[in-house]
Amino acid sequence: MKILLLGSGGLLGGYLAKAFTAPGNQLSALTHGEADITDTGKLDRLFGDSWDVVINAAAVCDFDACERDPEGTTRVNRDAPLDLARRCAAGGSLFVQYSSDYIFDGEGKKPLTEQDSPSPLSVYGHQKSDLEKLVPGVCPRSLVLRLSWLYGVGGKTFMSKMPDLFAAQDSLRTAAGKKGSCLYAADGALWTKRLVEAGHTGLFNLVNHGETSWEEFARECLQQMQLLALAPAGRRIEEVSYEELGPGWRKRPRYSCLDTAKLARALPPGPRPWREALGEFLAEWKSVAAHRPV
Ligand SMILES: NC(=O)c1ccc[n+]([C@@H]2O[C@H](COP(=O)([O-])OP(=O)(O)OC[C@H]3O[C@@H](n4cnc5c(N)ncnc54)[C@H](OP(=O)(O)O)[C@@H]3O)[C@@H](O)[C@H]2O)c1
């Protein structure tokens, strides 16, 4: 398979680059510095080649940056992926794009399926919801994978940083009452690869199995770290209300659990439970931390 991966310097991009490095694959993994997805001249040159699969892991994921600069970030998060989708359709490539649980308003009470209607509250949520709506029309041979609370070694997200924070600080502050689903980026990459290899197209929720909350994830992370002697006893978890966290938080869904039944039907048994994935993340974090200079 000949694969073009854009945004390979990011959290998911790094794991995707590892997952797709396999005998029989010809992978071109390009970072932001090597290929800006809004640079149409660069894309003209890249699409002078033909690709079996084009994976777009590039995005502006900074929620506040999207609120501050809707126009600039929409060029990256909506317009450029649609341009990629058009180019894939013209060249006969499979296009893989990522969406987010932020397409929902958080008012639901049961896990959200691929059939539930988006109702975004934020600029970032609107950008992703537009992609979910438009990509399949532009490029019918596409996979749109809806992720949530992504974490992994080297990531900038709250959950990615949790082990470092627990190792270094007495207490950790988390948003109170934020419920949803999480995804270890290594699993995100693995299931992307499985879906591509099995020839699936369409929209899939892609998260580790099971609901959690930020507070429960933090508690489980701390417990597992303490069992492995990676964090001392006596660490505290402090829950902070949305109101206290600031006005921007009103636009982040409080409830956004994603139902993985469709993915489990397509590729049984579907992604593993989140606690198991968290354990593997901590093992990876430990092995990387052991090699960090003191
Ligand atoms: N993180 C989450 O919790 C989460 C949740 C749901 C869905 N997702 C989605 O999952 C996908 C991967 O997210 P991630 O967490 O891996 O993001 P990430 O770690 O922030 O990586 C995104 C990468 O895109 C690059 N980038 C930004 N603008 C670009 C441009 N114009 N051209 C090329 N590259 C550009 C960034 O480079 P610079 O750092 O140099 O700007 C970065 O390397 C995204 O579509 C995201 O929306 C993420």
CSV table of C-alpha atoms and ligand atoms in Angstrom, one decimal:
chain,number,residue,atom,x,y,z
A,1,MET,CA,0.0,0.0,0.0
A,2,LYS,CA,1.2,3.5,-0.9
A,3,ILE,CA,0.3,5.9,2.0
A,4,LEU,CA,0.5,9.6,2.4
A,5,LEU,CA,0.2,10.7,6.1
A,6,LEU,CA,-0.1,14.4,6.8
A,7,GLY,CA,0.4,15.8,10.3
A,8,SER,CA,2.8,13.1,11.3
A,9,GLY,CA,4.4,15.3,13.9
A,10,GLY,CA,1.3,15.3,16.1
A,11,LEU,CA,0.1,13.0,18.8
A,12,LEU,CA,-2.0,10.6,16.6
A,13,GLY,CA,0.3,11.2,13.6
A,14,GLY,CA,3.3,9.8,15.4
A,15,TYR,CA,1.5,6.6,16.4
A,16,LEU,CA,0.0,6.4,12.8
A,17,ALA,CA,3.5,6.6,11.4
A,18,LYS,CA,4.6,3.7,13.5
A,19,ALA,CA,1.5,1.6,12.8
A,20,PHE,CA,1.7,2.0,9.1
A,21,THR,CA,5.4,1.2,8.9
A,22,ALA,CA,5.1,-2.4,7.8
A,23,PRO,CA,6.5,-4.7,5.2
A,24,GLY,CA,4.6,-4.1,1.9
A,25,ASN,CA,3.7,-0.5,2.8
A,26,GLN,CA,5.3,2.5,1.2
A,27,LEU,CA,4.7,5.3,3.7
A,28,SER,CA,5.4,9.1,3.2
A,29,ALA,CA,4.8,10.6,6.7
A,30,LEU,CA,5.1,14.4,6.6
A,31,THR,CA,5.1,16.8,9.5
A,32,HIS,CA,3.6,20.3,9.5
A,33,GLY,CA,7.1,21.7,8.6
A,34,GLU,CA,7.3,19.3,5.6
A,35,ALA,CA,3.8,19.8,4.3
A,36,ASP,CA,1.2,22.5,5.3
A,37,ILE,CA,-2.2,21.2,4.3
A,38,THR,CA,-3.3,24.7,3.4
A,39,ASP,CA,-0.4,25.0,0.9
A,40,THR,CA,-2.1,24.2,-2.4
A,41,GLY,CA,1.1,24.3,-4.4
A,42,LYS,CA,2.7,21.7,-2.1
A,43,LEU,CA,-0.5,19.6,-2.4
A,44,ASP,CA,-0.4,19.9,-6.2
A,45,ARG,CA,3.1,18.4,-6.1
A,46,LEU,CA,2.2,15.7,-3.6
A,47,PHE,CA,-0.8,14.6,-5.6
A,48,GLY,CA,1.3,14.5,-8.7
A,49,ASP,CA,2.0,11.1,-7.3
A,50,SER,CA,-0.8,8.5,-6.8
A,51,TRP,CA,-1.7,7.2,-3.4
A,52,ASP,CA,-3.7,4.2,-2.2
A,53,VAL,CA,-4.5,6.0,1.1
A,54,VAL,CA,-4.2,9.6,2.3
A,55,ILE,CA,-4.5,10.0,6.0
A,56,ASN,CA,-5.0,13.5,7.4
A,57,ALA,CA,-3.9,13.7,11.0
A,58,ALA,CA,-3.2,17.5,10.8
A,59,ALA,CA,-5.4,19.9,12.6
A,60,VAL,CA,-5.5,22.8,15.0
A,61,CYS,CA,-6.8,21.0,18.1
A,62,ASP,CA,-6.4,24.0,20.5
A,63,PHE,CA,-10.0,24.7,21.4
A,64,ASP,CA,-9.3,28.3,22.5
A,65,ALA,CA,-7.3,29.0,19.4
A,66,CYS,CA,-10.3,28.0,17.3
A,67,GLU,CA,-12.6,30.3,19.3
A,68,ARG,CA,-10.1,33.2,18.9
A,69,ASP,CA,-9.5,32.7,15.2
A,70,PRO,CA,-12.4,31.0,13.5
A,71,GLU,CA,-11.4,32.0,10.0
A,72,GLY,CA,-7.8,31.0,10.2
A,73,THR,CA,-8.5,27.7,11.9
A,74,THR,CA,-11.4,26.8,9.6
A,75,ARG,CA,-8.9,27.0,6.7
A,76,VAL,CA,-6.9,24.2,8.4
A,77,ASN,CA,-9.7,22.2,10.1
A,78,ARG,CA,-12.4,22.3,7.4
A,79,ASP,CA,-11.4,23.8,4.1
A,80,ALA,CA,-8.0,22.0,3.7
A,81,PRO,CA,-9.4,18.5,4.6
A,82,LEU,CA,-12.2,19.1,2.0
A,83,ASP,CA,-9.5,20.0,-0.6
A,84,LEU,CA,-7.7,16.8,0.3
A,85,ALA,CA,-11.0,14.9,0.0
A,86,ARG,CA,-11.5,16.3,-3.5
A,87,ARG,CA,-8.0,15.4,-4.6
A,88,CYS,CA,-8.5,11.9,-3.2
A,89,ALA,CA,-11.7,11.5,-5.1
A,90,ALA,CA,-10.0,12.6,-8.3
A,91,GLY,CA,-7.0,10.3,-7.8
A,92,GLY,CA,-8.9,7.3,-6.6
A,93,SER,CA,-7.3,7.3,-3.1
A,94,LEU,CA,-9.0,6.3,0.1
A,95,PHE,CA,-9.3,9.4,2.3
A,96,VAL,CA,-9.0,9.1,6.1
A,97,GLN,CA,-10.2,12.1,8.2
A,98,TYR,CA,-10.7,12.5,12.0
A,99,SER,CA,-13.6,14.1,13.8
A,100,SER,CA,-14.4,14.7,17.4
A,101,ASP,CA,-16.9,14.3,20.2
A,102,TYR,CA,-17.1,18.1,20.3
A,103,ILE,CA,-19.7,17.9,17.5
A,104,PHE,CA,-22.2,17.2,20.3
A,105,ASP,CA,-23.6,19.7,22.8
A,106,GLY,CA,-23.2,17.4,25.8
A,107,GLU,CA,-26.9,17.3,26.8
A,108,GLY,CA,-27.3,13.6,26.0
A,109,LYS,CA,-27.5,10.9,28.6
A,110,LYS,CA,-26.7,7.8,26.7
A,111,PRO,CA,-23.7,6.9,24.5
A,112,LEU,CA,-23.8,8.7,21.1
A,113,THR,CA,-23.9,6.7,17.9
A,114,GLU,CA,-23.0,7.5,14.3
A,115,GLN,CA,-26.8,8.1,13.8
A,116,ASP,CA,-27.1,10.8,16.4
A,117,SER,CA,-27.4,14.4,15.0
A,118,PRO,CA,-24.5,16.8,15.7
A,119,SER,CA,-25.3,19.9,17.6
A,120,PRO,CA,-21.9,21.7,18.1
A,121,LEU,CA,-21.5,24.6,20.5
A,122,SER,CA,-18.0,25.7,19.5
A,123,VAL,CA,-16.0,26.8,16.5
A,124,TYR,CA,-13.9,23.6,16.6
A,125,GLY,CA,-17.1,21.5,16.9
A,126,HIS,CA,-18.7,23.2,13.9
A,127,GLN,CA,-15.5,22.6,11.9
A,128,LYS,CA,-15.6,18.9,12.6
A,129,SER,CA,-19.4,18.6,12.2
A,130,ASP,CA,-19.1,20.3,8.7
A,131,LEU,CA,-16.4,17.7,7.8
A,132,GLU,CA,-18.7,14.8,8.9
A,133,LYS,CA,-21.4,16.2,6.7
A,134,LEU,CA,-19.4,17.1,3.6
A,135,VAL,CA,-16.5,14.6,3.3
A,136,PRO,CA,-18.6,11.6,2.2
A,137,GLY,CA,-20.3,13.6,-0.6
A,138,VAL,CA,-16.9,14.9,-1.9
A,139,CYS,CA,-15.1,11.6,-1.5
A,140,PRO,CA,-17.4,8.6,-1.2
A,141,ARG,CA,-14.3,6.3,-0.6
A,142,SER,CA,-13.5,7.9,2.7
A,143,LEU,CA,-13.3,7.0,6.4
A,144,VAL,CA,-14.3,9.6,9.0
A,145,LEU,CA,-13.3,8.5,12.4
A,146,ARG,CA,-14.8,10.3,15.4
A,147,LEU,CA,-12.3,10.4,18.3
A,148,SER,CA,-12.5,11.6,21.9
A,149,TRP,CA,-10.0,12.5,24.7
A,150,LEU,CA,-7.0,11.3,22.8
A,151,TYR,CA,-3.8,10.7,24.9
A,152,GLY,CA,-0.4,9.2,24.4
A,153,VAL,CA,3.3,9.7,25.1
A,154,GLY,CA,4.4,13.1,23.9
A,155,GLY,CA,0.9,14.5,23.5
A,156,LYS,CA,-0.2,18.0,24.6
A,157,THR,CA,-3.6,16.9,25.9
A,158,PHE,CA,-4.5,16.9,29.6
A,159,MET,CA,-4.7,13.1,29.8
A,160,SER,CA,-1.3,12.7,28.0
A,161,LYS,CA,0.3,14.9,30.6
A,162,MET,CA,-1.4,13.3,33.6
A,163,PRO,CA,1.4,10.9,34.5
A,164,ASP,CA,4.0,13.7,34.5
A,165,LEU,CA,1.7,15.8,36.6
A,166,PHE,CA,1.1,13.0,39.2
A,167,ALA,CA,4.8,12.3,39.3
A,168,ALA,CA,5.6,16.0,40.0
A,169,GLN,CA,2.7,17.6,41.9
A,170,ASP,CA,0.8,17.0,45.1
A,171,SER,CA,-2.6,17.6,43.5
A,172,LEU,CA,-4.2,17.5,40.1
A,173,ARG,CA,-7.2,19.7,39.2
A,174,THR,CA,-9.8,18.2,36.8
A,175,ALA,CA,-13.1,19.4,35.4
A,176,ALA,CA,-16.0,18.1,37.5
A,177,GLY,CA,-18.8,16.1,35.9
A,178,LYS,CA,-17.2,15.8,32.5
A,179,LYS,CA,-18.2,12.4,31.2
A,180,GLY,CA,-17.1,10.7,27.9
A,181,SER,CA,-14.9,8.3,26.2
A,182,CYS,CA,-11.1,8.2,25.8
A,183,LEU,CA,-8.7,6.8,23.3
A,184,TYR,CA,-5.1,5.8,23.7
A,185,ALA,CA,-3.5,7.1,20.5
A,186,ALA,CA,-1.7,3.8,19.8
A,187,ASP,CA,-5.2,2.1,19.7
A,188,GLY,CA,-6.5,5.0,17.5
A,189,ALA,CA,-3.7,4.2,15.0
A,190,LEU,CA,-4.1,0.4,15.2
A,191,TRP,CA,-7.9,0.6,14.5
A,192,THR,CA,-7.4,3.1,11.7
A,193,LYS,CA,-5.0,0.6,10.1
A,194,ARG,CA,-7.4,-2.3,10.6
A,195,LEU,CA,-10.3,-0.3,9.1
A,196,VAL,CA,-8.2,0.7,6.1
A,197,GLU,CA,-6.9,-2.9,5.6
A,198,ALA,CA,-10.4,-4.3,5.8
A,199,GLY,CA,-11.6,-1.9,3.2
A,200,HIS,CA,-14.2,-0.1,5.3
A,201,THR,CA,-15.6,3.3,4.5
A,202,GLY,CA,-18.0,5.6,6.3
A,203,LEU,CA,-18.3,7.2,9.7
A,204,PHE,CA,-17.1,5.3,12.8
A,205,ASN,CA,-16.8,6.2,16.5
A,206,LEU,CA,-13.3,5.2,17.4
A,207,VAL,CA,-12.6,5.2,21.2
A,208,ASN,CA,-11.6,2.7,23.8
A,209,HIS,CA,-14.6,0.7,25.2
A,210,GLY,CA,-16.5,2.1,28.1
A,211,GLU,CA,-17.6,5.4,29.7
A,212,THR,CA,-15.6,7.4,32.1
A,213,SER,CA,-15.2,10.9,33.5
A,214,TRP,CA,-12.1,13.1,33.8
A,215,GLU,CA,-12.1,12.5,37.5
A,216,GLU,CA,-12.4,8.7,37.2
A,217,PHE,CA,-9.7,8.6,34.6
A,218,ALA,CA,-7.4,10.6,36.8
A,219,ARG,CA,-8.2,8.3,39.8
A,220,GLU,CA,-7.5,5.2,37.8
A,221,CYS,CA,-4.3,6.7,36.4
A,222,LEU,CA,-3.1,7.5,39.9
A,223,GLN,CA,-4.0,4.1,41.2
A,224,GLN,CA,-2.2,2.3,38.5
A,225,MET,CA,0.8,4.6,38.8
A,226,GLN,CA,0.9,3.9,42.6
A,227,LEU,CA,0.8,0.1,42.0
A,228,LEU,CA,3.8,0.5,39.7
A,229,ALA,CA,5.5,2.8,42.2
A,230,LEU,CA,5.4,5.7,39.7
A,231,ALA,CA,3.7,8.1,42.0
A,232,PRO,CA,4.0,8.6,45.8
A,233,ALA,CA,1.1,8.0,48.2
A,234,GLY,CA,-0.9,11.1,49.3
A,235,ARG,CA,-1.5,12.6,45.8
A,236,ARG,CA,-4.9,14.5,45.6
A,237,ILE,CA,-7.4,14.9,42.8
A,238,GLU,CA,-9.4,18.1,43.0
A,239,GLU,CA,-12.6,18.6,41.0
A,240,VAL,CA,-13.3,22.0,39.6
A,241,SER,CA,-16.7,23.1,38.3
A,242,TYR,CA,-17.1,24.2,34.6
A,243,GLU,CA,-18.2,27.6,35.9
A,244,GLU,CA,-14.9,28.0,37.8
A,245,LEU,CA,-12.8,26.9,34.8
A,246,GLY,CA,-14.0,29.9,32.8
A,247,PRO,CA,-16.6,31.0,30.2
A,248,GLY,CA,-15.1,29.0,27.3
A,249,TRP,CA,-15.9,25.8,29.2
A,250,ARG,CA,-19.7,26.3,28.6
A,251,LYS,CA,-19.0,25.3,24.9
A,252,ARG,CA,-17.3,22.0,25.8
A,253,PRO,CA,-19.7,19.0,26.0
A,254,ARG,CA,-20.3,17.7,29.5
A,255,TYR,CA,-21.5,14.3,28.3
A,256,SER,CA,-20.0,12.9,25.1
A,257,CYS,CA,-19.7,9.1,25.5
A,258,LEU,CA,-19.3,7.5,22.1
A,259,ASP,CA,-20.9,4.1,21.3
A,260,THR,CA,-18.4,1.7,19.7
A,261,ALA,CA,-21.0,-0.9,18.7
A,262,LYS,CA,-20.7,-0.1,14.9
A,263,LEU,CA,-16.9,-0.6,15.0
A,264,ALA,CA,-17.2,-3.7,17.1
A,265,ARG,CA,-19.7,-5.2,14.5
A,266,ALA,CA,-17.4,-4.3,11.6
A,267,LEU,CA,-14.2,-5.6,13.3
A,268,PRO,CA,-15.0,-7.8,16.3
A,269,PRO,CA,-14.5,-7.4,19.2
A,270,GLY,CA,-13.7,-3.7,18.7
A,271,PRO,CA,-11.3,-1.6,20.8
A,272,ARG,CA,-10.3,-2.8,24.2
A,273,PRO,CA,-11.6,-1.3,27.5
A,274,TRP,CA,-10.2,2.1,28.5
A,275,ARG,CA,-8.6,0.8,31.7
A,276,GLU,CA,-6.5,-1.8,29.9
A,277,ALA,CA,-5.4,0.8,27.3
A,278,LEU,CA,-4.5,3.2,30.1
A,279,GLY,CA,-2.3,0.5,31.6
A,280,GLU,CA,-0.4,0.1,28.4
A,281,PHE,CA,0.0,3.9,28.0
A,282,LEU,CA,1.6,4.0,31.5
A,283,ALA,CA,3.9,1.1,30.6
A,284,GLU,CA,5.0,3.1,27.5
A,285,TRP,CA,5.3,6.3,29.6
A,286,LYS,CA,7.4,4.5,32.1
A,287,SER,CA,9.8,3.1,29.5
A,288,VAL,CA,10.2,6.6,27.9
A,289,ALA,CA,10.5,8.3,31.3
A,290,ALA,CA,13.3,5.9,32.2
A,291,HIS,CA,15.3,7.2,29.3
A,292,ARG,CA,14.7,10.9,30.1
A,293,PRO,CA,17.8,12.8,31.3
A,294,VAL,CA,17.4,13.7,35.0
B,1,LIG,N1,-6.5,15.6,20.9
B,1,LIG,C1,-7.7,15.1,21.1
B,1,LIG,O1,-8.2,14.9,22.3
B,1,LIG,C2,-8.7,14.8,20.0
B,1,LIG,C3,-10.0,14.5,20.2
B,1,LIG,C4,-10.8,14.2,19.2
B,1,LIG,C5,-10.4,14.3,17.9
B,1,LIG,N2,-9.1,14.7,17.6
B,1,LIG,C6,-8.7,14.8,16.2
B,1,LIG,O2,-7.7,13.9,16.0
B,1,LIG,C7,-6.8,14.3,15.0
B,1,LIG,C8,-5.3,14.3,15.5
B,1,LIG,O3,-5.2,15.1,16.7
B,1,LIG,P1,-3.9,15.1,17.6
B,1,LIG,O4,-4.4,15.1,19.0
B,1,LIG,O5,-2.9,14.2,17.1
B,1,LIG,O6,-3.4,16.6,17.3
B,1,LIG,P2,-2.0,17.3,17.6
B,1,LIG,O7,-1.2,16.5,18.5
B,1,LIG,O8,-2.3,18.7,17.9
B,1,LIG,O9,-1.4,17.2,16.1
B,1,LIG,C9,-1.8,17.9,15.1
B,1,LIG,C10,-0.7,18.1,14.1
B,1,LIG,O10,-1.2,18.9,13.0
B,1,LIG,C11,-0.2,19.8,12.7
B,1,LIG,N3,-0.7,20.9,11.9
B,1,LIG,C12,-1.4,22.0,12.4
B,1,LIG,N4,-1.7,22.8,11.4
B,1,LIG,C13,-1.2,22.2,10.2
B,1,LIG,C14,-1.2,22.6,8.9
B,1,LIG,N5,-1.8,23.7,8.4
B,1,LIG,N6,-0.7,21.7,8.0
B,1,LIG,C15,-0.1,20.6,8.4
B,1,LIG,N7,0.0,20.2,9.7
B,1,LIG,C16,-0.6,21.0,10.6
B,1,LIG,C17,0.4,20.3,14.0
B,1,LIG,O11,1.7,20.8,13.8
B,1,LIG,P3,2.1,22.1,14.8
B,1,LIG,O12,2.1,21.5,16.2
B,1,LIG,O13,3.4,22.4,14.2
B,1,LIG,O14,1.1,23.2,14.6
B,1,LIG,C18,0.5,18.9,14.7
B,1,LIG,O15,1.7,18.3,14.4
B,1,LIG,C19,-7.2,15.8,14.7
B,1,LIG,O16,-8.1,15.8,13.6
B,1,LIG,C20,-8.1,16.1,15.9
B,1,LIG,O17,-9.0,17.1,15.6
B,1,LIG,C21,-8.2,14.9,18.6
